[in-house]
Short mmCIF file of C-alpha atoms (C1' of nucleotides) in Angstrom, two decimals:
data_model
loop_
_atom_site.label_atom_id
_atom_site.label_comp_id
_atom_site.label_asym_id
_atom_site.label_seq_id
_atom_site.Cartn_x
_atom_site.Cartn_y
_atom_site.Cartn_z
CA UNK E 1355 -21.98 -176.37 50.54
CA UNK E 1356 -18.25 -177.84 50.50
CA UNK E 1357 -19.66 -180.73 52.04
CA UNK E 1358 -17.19 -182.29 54.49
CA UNK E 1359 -14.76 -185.19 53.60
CA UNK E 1360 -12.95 -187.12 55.27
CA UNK E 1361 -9.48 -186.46 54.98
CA UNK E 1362 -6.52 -189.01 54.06
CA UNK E 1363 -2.64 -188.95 54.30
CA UNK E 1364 -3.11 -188.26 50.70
CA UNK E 1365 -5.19 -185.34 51.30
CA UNK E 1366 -2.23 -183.91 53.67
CA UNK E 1367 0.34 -184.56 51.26
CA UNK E 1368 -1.48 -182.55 48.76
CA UNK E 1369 -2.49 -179.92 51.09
CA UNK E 1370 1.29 -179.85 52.26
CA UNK E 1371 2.66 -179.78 48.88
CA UNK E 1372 0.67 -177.10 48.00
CA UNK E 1373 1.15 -174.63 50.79
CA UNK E 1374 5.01 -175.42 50.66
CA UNK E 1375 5.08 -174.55 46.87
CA UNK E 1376 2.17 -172.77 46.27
CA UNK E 1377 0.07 -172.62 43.35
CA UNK E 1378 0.39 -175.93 40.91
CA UNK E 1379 -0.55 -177.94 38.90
CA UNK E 1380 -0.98 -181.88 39.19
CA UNK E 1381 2.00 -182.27 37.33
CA UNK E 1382 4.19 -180.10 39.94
CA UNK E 1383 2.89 -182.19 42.75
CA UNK E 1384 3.85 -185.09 40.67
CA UNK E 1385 7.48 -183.74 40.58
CA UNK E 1386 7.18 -182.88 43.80
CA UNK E 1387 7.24 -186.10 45.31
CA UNK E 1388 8.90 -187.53 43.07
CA UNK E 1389 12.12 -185.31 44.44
CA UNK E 1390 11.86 -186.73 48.19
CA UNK E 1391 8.52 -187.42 49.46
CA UNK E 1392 8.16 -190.83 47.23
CA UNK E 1393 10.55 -192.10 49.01
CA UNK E 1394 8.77 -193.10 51.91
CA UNK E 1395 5.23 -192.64 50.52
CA UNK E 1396 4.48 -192.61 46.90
CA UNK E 1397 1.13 -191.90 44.70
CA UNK E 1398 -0.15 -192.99 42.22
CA UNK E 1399 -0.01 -189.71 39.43
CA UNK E 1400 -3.99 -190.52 39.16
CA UNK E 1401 -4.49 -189.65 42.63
CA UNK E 1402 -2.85 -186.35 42.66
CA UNK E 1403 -5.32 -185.29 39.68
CA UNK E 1404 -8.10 -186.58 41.60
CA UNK E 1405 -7.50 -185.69 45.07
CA UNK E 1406 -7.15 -182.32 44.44
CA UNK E 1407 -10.71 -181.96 42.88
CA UNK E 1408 -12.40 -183.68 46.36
CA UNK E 1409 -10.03 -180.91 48.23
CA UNK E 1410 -11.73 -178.64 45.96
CA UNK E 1411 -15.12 -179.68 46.22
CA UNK E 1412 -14.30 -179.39 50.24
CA UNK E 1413 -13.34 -176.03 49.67
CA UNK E 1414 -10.02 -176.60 51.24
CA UNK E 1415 -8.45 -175.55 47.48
CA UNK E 1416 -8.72 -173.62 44.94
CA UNK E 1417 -8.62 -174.20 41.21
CA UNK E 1418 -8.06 -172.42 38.05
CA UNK E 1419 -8.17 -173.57 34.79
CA UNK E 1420 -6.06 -172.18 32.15
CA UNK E 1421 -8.28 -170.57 29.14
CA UNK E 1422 -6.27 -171.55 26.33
CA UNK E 1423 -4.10 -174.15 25.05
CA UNK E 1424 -3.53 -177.09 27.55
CA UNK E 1425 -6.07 -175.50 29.58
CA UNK E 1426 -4.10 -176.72 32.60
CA UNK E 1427 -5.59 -176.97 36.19
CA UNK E 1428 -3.85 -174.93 39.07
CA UNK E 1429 -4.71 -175.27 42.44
CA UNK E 1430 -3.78 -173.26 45.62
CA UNK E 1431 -4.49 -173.73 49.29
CA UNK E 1432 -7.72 -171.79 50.79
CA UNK E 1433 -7.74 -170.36 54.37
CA UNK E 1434 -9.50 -173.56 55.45
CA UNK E 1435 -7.25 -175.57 53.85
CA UNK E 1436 -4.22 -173.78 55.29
CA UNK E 1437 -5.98 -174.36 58.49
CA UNK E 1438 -6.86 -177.93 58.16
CA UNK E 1439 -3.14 -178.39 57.54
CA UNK E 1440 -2.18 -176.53 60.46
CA UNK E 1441 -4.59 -178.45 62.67
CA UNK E 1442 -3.10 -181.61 61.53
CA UNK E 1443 0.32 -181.03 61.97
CA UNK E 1444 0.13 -179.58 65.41
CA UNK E 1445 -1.16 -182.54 66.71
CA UNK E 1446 1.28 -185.51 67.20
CA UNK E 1447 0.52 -188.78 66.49
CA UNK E 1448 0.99 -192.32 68.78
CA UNK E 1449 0.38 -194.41 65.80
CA UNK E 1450 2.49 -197.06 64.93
CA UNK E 1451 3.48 -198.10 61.19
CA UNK E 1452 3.24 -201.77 60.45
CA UNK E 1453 6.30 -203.31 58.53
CA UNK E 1454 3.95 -204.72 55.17
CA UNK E 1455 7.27 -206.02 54.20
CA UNK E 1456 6.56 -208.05 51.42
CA UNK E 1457 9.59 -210.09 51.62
CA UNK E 1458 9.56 -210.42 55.52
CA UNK E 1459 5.51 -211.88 54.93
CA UNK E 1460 6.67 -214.94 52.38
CA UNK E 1461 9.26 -215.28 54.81
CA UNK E 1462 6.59 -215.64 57.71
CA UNK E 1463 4.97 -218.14 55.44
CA UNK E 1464 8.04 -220.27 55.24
CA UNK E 1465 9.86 -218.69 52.13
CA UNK E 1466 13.65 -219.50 51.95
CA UNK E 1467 15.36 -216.86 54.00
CA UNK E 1468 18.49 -216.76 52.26
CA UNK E 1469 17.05 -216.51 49.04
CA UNK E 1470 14.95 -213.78 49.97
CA UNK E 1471 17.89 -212.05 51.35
CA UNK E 1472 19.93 -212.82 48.31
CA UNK E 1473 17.06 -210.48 46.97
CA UNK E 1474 16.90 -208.16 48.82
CA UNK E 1475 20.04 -207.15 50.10
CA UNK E 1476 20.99 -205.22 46.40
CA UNK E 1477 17.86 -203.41 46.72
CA UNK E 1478 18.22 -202.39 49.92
CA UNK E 1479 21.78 -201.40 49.12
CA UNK E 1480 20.78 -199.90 46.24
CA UNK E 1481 18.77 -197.64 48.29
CA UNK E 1482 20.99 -196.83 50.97
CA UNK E 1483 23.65 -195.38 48.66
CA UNK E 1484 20.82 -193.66 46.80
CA UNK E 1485 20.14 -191.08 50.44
CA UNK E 1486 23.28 -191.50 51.52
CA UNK E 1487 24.50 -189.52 48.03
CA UNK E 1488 21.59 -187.58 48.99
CA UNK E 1489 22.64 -186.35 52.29
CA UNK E 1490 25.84 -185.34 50.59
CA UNK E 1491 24.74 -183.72 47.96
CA UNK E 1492 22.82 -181.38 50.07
CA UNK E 1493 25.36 -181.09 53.15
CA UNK E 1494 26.09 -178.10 51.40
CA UNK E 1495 22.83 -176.60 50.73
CA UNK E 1496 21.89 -177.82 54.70
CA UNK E 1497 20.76 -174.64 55.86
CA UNK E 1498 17.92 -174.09 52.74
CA UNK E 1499 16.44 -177.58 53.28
CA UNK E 1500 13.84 -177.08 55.93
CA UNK E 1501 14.45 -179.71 58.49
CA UNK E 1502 11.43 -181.61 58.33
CA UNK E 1503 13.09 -183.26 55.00
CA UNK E 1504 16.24 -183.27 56.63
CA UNK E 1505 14.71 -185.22 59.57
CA UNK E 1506 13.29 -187.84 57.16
CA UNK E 1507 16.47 -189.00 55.20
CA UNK E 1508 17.84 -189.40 58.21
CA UNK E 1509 14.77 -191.19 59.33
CA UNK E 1510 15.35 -193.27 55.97
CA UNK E 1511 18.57 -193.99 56.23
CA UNK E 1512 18.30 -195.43 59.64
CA UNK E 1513 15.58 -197.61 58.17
CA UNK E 1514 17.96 -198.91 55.28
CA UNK E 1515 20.74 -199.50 57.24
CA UNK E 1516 18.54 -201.80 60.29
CA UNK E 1517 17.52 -203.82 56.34
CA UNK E 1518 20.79 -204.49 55.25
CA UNK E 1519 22.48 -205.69 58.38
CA UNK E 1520 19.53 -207.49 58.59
CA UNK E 1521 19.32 -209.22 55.58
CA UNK E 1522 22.99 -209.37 55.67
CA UNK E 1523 23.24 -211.95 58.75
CA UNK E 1524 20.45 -214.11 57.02
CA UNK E 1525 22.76 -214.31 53.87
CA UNK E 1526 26.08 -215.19 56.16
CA UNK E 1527 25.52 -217.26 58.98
CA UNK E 1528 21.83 -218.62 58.40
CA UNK E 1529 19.70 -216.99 61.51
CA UNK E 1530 22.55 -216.10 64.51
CA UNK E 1531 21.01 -216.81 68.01
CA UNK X 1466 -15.11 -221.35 35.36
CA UNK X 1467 -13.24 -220.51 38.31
CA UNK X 1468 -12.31 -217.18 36.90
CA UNK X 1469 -8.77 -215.97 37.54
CA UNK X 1470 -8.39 -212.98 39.74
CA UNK X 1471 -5.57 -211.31 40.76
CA UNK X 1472 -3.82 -212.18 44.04
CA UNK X 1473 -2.96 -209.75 46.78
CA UNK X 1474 -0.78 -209.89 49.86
CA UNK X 1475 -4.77 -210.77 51.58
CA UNK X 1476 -4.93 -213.60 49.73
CA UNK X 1477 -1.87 -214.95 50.58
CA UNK X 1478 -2.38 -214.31 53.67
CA UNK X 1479 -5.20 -216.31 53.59
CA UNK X 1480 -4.15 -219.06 51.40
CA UNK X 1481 -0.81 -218.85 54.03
CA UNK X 1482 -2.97 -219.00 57.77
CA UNK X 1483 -5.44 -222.15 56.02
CA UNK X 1484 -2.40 -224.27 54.65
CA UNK X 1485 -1.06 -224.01 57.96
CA UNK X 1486 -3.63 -224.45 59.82
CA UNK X 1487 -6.16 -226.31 57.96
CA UNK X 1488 -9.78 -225.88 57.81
CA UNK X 1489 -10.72 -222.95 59.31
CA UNK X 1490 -13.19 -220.37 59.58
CA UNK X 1491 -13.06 -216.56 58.85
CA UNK X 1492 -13.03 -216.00 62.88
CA UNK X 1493 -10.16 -218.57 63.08
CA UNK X 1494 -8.40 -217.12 60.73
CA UNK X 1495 -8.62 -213.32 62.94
CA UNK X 1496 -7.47 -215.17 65.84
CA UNK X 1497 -4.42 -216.13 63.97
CA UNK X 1498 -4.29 -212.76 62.70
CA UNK X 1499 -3.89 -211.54 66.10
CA UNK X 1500 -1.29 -213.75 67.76
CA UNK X 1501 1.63 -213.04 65.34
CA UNK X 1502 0.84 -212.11 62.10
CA UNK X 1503 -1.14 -208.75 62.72
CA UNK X 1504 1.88 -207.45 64.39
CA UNK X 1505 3.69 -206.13 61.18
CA UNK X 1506 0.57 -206.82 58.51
CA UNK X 1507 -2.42 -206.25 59.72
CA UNK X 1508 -6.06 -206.82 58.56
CA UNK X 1509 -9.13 -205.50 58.69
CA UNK X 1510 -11.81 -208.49 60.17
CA UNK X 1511 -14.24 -208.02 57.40
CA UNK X 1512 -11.64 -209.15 54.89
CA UNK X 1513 -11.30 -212.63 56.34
CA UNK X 1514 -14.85 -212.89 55.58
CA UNK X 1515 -15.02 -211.81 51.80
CA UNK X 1516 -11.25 -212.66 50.60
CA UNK X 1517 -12.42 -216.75 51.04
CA UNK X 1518 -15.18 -215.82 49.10
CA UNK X 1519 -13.10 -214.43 46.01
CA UNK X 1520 -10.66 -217.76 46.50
CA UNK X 1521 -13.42 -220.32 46.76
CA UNK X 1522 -14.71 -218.78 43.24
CA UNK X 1523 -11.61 -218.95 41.74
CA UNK X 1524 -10.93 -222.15 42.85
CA UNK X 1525 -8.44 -221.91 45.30
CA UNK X 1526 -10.59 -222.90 48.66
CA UNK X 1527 -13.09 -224.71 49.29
CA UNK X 1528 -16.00 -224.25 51.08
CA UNK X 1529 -17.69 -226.27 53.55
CA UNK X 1530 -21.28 -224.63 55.59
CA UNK X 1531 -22.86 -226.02 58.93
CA UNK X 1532 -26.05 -227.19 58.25
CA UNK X 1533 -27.91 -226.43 61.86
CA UNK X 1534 -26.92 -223.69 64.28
CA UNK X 1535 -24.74 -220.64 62.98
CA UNK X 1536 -23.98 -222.33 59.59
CA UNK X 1537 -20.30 -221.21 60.01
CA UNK X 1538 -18.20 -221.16 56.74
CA UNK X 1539 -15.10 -223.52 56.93
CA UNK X 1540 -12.91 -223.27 54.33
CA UNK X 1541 -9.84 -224.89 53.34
CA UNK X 1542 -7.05 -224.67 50.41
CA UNK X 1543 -7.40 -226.79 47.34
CA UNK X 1544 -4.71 -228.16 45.54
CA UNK X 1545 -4.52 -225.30 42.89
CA UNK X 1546 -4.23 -222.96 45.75
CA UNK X 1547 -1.42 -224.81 47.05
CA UNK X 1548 -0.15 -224.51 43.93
CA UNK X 1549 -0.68 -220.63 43.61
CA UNK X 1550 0.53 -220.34 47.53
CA UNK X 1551 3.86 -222.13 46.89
CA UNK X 1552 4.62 -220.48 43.54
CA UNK X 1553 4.23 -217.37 45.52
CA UNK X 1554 6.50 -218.26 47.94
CA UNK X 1555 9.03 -219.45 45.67
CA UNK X 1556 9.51 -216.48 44.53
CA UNK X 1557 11.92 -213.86 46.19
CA UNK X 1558 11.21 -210.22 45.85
CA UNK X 1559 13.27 -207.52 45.49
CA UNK X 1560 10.43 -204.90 46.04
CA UNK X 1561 11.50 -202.94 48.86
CA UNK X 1562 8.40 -201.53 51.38
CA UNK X 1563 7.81 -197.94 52.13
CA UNK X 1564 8.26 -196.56 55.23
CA UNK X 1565 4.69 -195.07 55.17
CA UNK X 1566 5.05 -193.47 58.71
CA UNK X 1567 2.34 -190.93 59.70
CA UNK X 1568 4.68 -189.76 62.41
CA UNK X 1569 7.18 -188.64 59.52
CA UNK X 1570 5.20 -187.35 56.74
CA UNK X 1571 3.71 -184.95 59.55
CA UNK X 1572 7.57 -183.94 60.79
CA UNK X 1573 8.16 -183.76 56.97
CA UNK X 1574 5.65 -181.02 56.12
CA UNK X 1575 6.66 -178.63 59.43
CA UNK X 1576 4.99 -180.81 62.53
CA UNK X 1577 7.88 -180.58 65.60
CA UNK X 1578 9.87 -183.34 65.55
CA UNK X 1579 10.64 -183.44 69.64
CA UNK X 1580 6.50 -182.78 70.25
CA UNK X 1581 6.47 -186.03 67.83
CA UNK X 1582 9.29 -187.79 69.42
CA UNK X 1583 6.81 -187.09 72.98
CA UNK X 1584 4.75 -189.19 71.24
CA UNK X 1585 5.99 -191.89 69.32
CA UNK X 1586 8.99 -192.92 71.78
CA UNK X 1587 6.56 -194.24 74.76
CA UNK X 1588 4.62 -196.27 71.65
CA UNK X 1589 7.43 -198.06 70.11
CA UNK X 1590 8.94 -198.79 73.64
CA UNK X 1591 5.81 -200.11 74.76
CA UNK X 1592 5.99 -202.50 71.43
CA UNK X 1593 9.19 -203.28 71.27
CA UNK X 1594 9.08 -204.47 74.69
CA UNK X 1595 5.75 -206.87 73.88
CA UNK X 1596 8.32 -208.22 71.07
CA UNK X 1597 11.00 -208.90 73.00
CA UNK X 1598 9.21 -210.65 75.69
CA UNK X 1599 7.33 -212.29 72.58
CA UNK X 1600 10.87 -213.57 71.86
CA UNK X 1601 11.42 -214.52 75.54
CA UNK X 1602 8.25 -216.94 76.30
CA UNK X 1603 8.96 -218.24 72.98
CA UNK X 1604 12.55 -219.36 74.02
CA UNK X 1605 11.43 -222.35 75.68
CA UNK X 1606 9.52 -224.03 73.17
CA UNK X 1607 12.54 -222.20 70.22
CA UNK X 1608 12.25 -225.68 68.95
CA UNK X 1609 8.43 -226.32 67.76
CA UNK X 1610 8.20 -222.50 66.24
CA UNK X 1611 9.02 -222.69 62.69
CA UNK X 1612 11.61 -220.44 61.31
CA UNK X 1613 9.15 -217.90 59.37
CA UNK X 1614 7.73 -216.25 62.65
CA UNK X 1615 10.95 -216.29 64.07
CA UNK X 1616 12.98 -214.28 61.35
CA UNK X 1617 9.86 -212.07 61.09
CA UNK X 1618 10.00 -211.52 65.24
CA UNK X 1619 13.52 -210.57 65.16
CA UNK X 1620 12.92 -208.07 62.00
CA UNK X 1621 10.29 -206.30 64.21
CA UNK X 1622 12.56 -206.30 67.19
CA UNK X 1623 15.29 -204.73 64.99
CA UNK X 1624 13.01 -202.01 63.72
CA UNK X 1625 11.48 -201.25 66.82
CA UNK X 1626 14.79 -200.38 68.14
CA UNK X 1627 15.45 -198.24 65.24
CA UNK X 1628 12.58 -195.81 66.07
CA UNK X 1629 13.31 -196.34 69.51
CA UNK X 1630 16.57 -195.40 68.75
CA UNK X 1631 15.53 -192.32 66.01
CA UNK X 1632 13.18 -190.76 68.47
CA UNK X 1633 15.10 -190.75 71.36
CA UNK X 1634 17.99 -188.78 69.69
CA UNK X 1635 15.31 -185.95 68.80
CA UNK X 1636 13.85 -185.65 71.75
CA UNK X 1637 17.43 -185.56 73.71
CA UNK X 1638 19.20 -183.28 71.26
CA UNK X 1639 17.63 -182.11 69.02
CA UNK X 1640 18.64 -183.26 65.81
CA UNK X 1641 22.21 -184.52 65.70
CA UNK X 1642 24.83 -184.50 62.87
"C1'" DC P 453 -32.85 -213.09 83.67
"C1'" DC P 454 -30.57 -209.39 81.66
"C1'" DT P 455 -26.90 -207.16 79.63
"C1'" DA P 456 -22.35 -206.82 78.00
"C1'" DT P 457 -19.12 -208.79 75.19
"C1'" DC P 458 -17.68 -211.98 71.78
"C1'" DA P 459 -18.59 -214.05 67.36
"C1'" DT P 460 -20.17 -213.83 62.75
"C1'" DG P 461 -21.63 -211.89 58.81
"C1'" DT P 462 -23.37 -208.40 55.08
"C1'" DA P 463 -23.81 -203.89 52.85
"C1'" DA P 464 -22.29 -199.52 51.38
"C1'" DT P 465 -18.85 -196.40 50.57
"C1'" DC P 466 -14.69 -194.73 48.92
"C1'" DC P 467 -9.94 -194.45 48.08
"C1'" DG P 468 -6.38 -196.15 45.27
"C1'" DT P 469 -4.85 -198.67 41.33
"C1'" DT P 470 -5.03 -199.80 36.60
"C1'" DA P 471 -6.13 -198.85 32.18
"C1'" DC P 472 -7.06 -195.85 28.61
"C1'" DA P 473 -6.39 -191.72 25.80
"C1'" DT P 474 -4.67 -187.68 23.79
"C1'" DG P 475 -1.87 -183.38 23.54
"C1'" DA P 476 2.89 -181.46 23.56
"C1'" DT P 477 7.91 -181.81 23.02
"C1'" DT P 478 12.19 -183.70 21.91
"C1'" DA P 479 15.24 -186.53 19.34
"C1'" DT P 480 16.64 -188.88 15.11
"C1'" DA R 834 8.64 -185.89 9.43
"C1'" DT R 835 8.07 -189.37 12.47
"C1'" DA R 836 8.80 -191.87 16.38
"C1'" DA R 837 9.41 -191.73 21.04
"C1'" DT R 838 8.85 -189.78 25.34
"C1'" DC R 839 6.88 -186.52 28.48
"C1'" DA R 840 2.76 -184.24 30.16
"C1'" DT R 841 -1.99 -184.23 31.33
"C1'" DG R 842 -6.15 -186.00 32.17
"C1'" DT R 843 -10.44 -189.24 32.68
"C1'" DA R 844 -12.82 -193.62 33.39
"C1'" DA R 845 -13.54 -198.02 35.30
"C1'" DC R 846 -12.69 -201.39 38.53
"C1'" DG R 847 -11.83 -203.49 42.80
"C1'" DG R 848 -9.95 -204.07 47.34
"C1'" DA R 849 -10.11 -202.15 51.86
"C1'" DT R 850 -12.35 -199.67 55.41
"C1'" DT R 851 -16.45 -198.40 57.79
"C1'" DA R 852 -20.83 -199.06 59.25
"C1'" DC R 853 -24.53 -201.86 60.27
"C1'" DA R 854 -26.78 -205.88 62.22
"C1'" DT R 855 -27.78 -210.05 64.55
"C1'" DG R 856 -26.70 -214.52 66.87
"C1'" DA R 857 -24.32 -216.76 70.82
"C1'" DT R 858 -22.17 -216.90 75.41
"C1'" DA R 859 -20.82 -215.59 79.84
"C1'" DG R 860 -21.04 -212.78 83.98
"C1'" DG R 861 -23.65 -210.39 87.41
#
DNA sequence: CCTATCATGTAATCCGTTACATGATTAT
DNA sequence: ATAATCATGTAACGGATTACATGATAGG
């Protein structure tokens, strides 16, 4: 029984979620990432009403069903899932994340440059000022947010800024040597 | 006939690597894959075999098979995938990618960030060092590489040194303000 | 010659996306 | 009340990964 699965980002996002928040519904996980996570890695809603069932099935979670009404499912981490978790974090990863830059790949395959920045620079702008506010918004909270989320922005932040002096010096001078 | 289907990044890809290169084969197509390409988008072998398949039926390769020996599948790009490819191209995005990084969503949900940093630092040295002397043997012949892989080379150079950057300043101090 | 590796392809599985659908809540 | 939006969930489809399998080529 609780036949073994294998087990995705997705599955560690839930399992994370969960642990972090305890008991929830699909909906909370939903909310969830929509707060912070999503904004490096998103879901699909769909997946976090399904991946929670195959965590289930795995025994890694448990579910209850509400009896009346909406009869809403909650789910809550088991001591293997807890573990599982665990396991996973404590070991650190080599692996390298590709770009999949959608706008970068036309532009490998000869799309205008400067249009593509024209593009893009606004949205990643847009962005940047988005977890910039962020950051400042919870400089005063800094000691509640756990630093893993801290570590992040900053992570994403970094990222935003390489895009838009990137796609800045496309826009201005054509490609500088 | 020819039934419409929807396009993906793959089959741009595709559609991208043949109208450069002409007729090619699936195995071609890897080896292109690997040389530049694969470096910030990469794909898995076994979709260079089927993703012709779905453009040939929708009528946007052709397909030509060796008669004696292997029977190797060459395909090339018809006009209406020229057609589809350049429409594509002609049209800048403002979709902005994800960062997606395993290495973060683990430091986000409580792995520690210097035991990460341990790991991902020698990784995206190694790589950004393969880029830059990418960028170096390329120098010479600056002139016959069209400006796609270029801009896409220098992107990936800028990002590495981002991460390079990001994980160096967690392993030496911690996290800084 | 034999065996490792490269080349080439197919099949099965499964995760993720898309689409569909309906039950609550809020606003007008 | 009624429309609109939010909340909640399931079903179907399809692309991507994984696994399997065999044909060629080169090295020892």
């Amino acid at each position: 029984m609780s036949n073994e699965i294998r087990l995705t980002p997705t599955s560690y996002i839930v399992l994370g979620l969960l642990e972090a928040a305890g008991e929830s519904t699909p909906y909370d996980l939903k909310q969830m990432v929509a707060i912070g996570l999503g904004n490096f890695w998103s879901l699909q809603h769909a997946q976090l009403y399904k991946e929670p069932e195959r965590l289930t099935a795995a025994g890694l979670l448990s579910e209850r069903r509400e009896e009346s009404g909406r009869r809403r499912k909650h789910y809550r981490v088991t001591g293997k899932g807890r573990a599982a978790l665990r396991e996973w974090l404590s070991e650190p990863t080599a692996e390298l994340t590709e770009l999949r830059d959608l706008a970068l790949l036309k532009v490998f395959f000869g799309a205008d440059p400067e249009a593509m920045a024209a593009a893009q620079l606004p949205a990643h702008e847009a962005k940047l000022a988005e977890y910039e506010e962020l950051r400042q918004s919870a400089a005063d909270v800094a000691d509640e947010i756990p630093e893993g989320p801290r570590v992040s922005l900053r992570a994403g932040i970094e990222a935003e800024r390489i895009w838009v002096g990137f796609w800045s010096r496309i826009r201005d001078r054509g490609e500088p040597a």
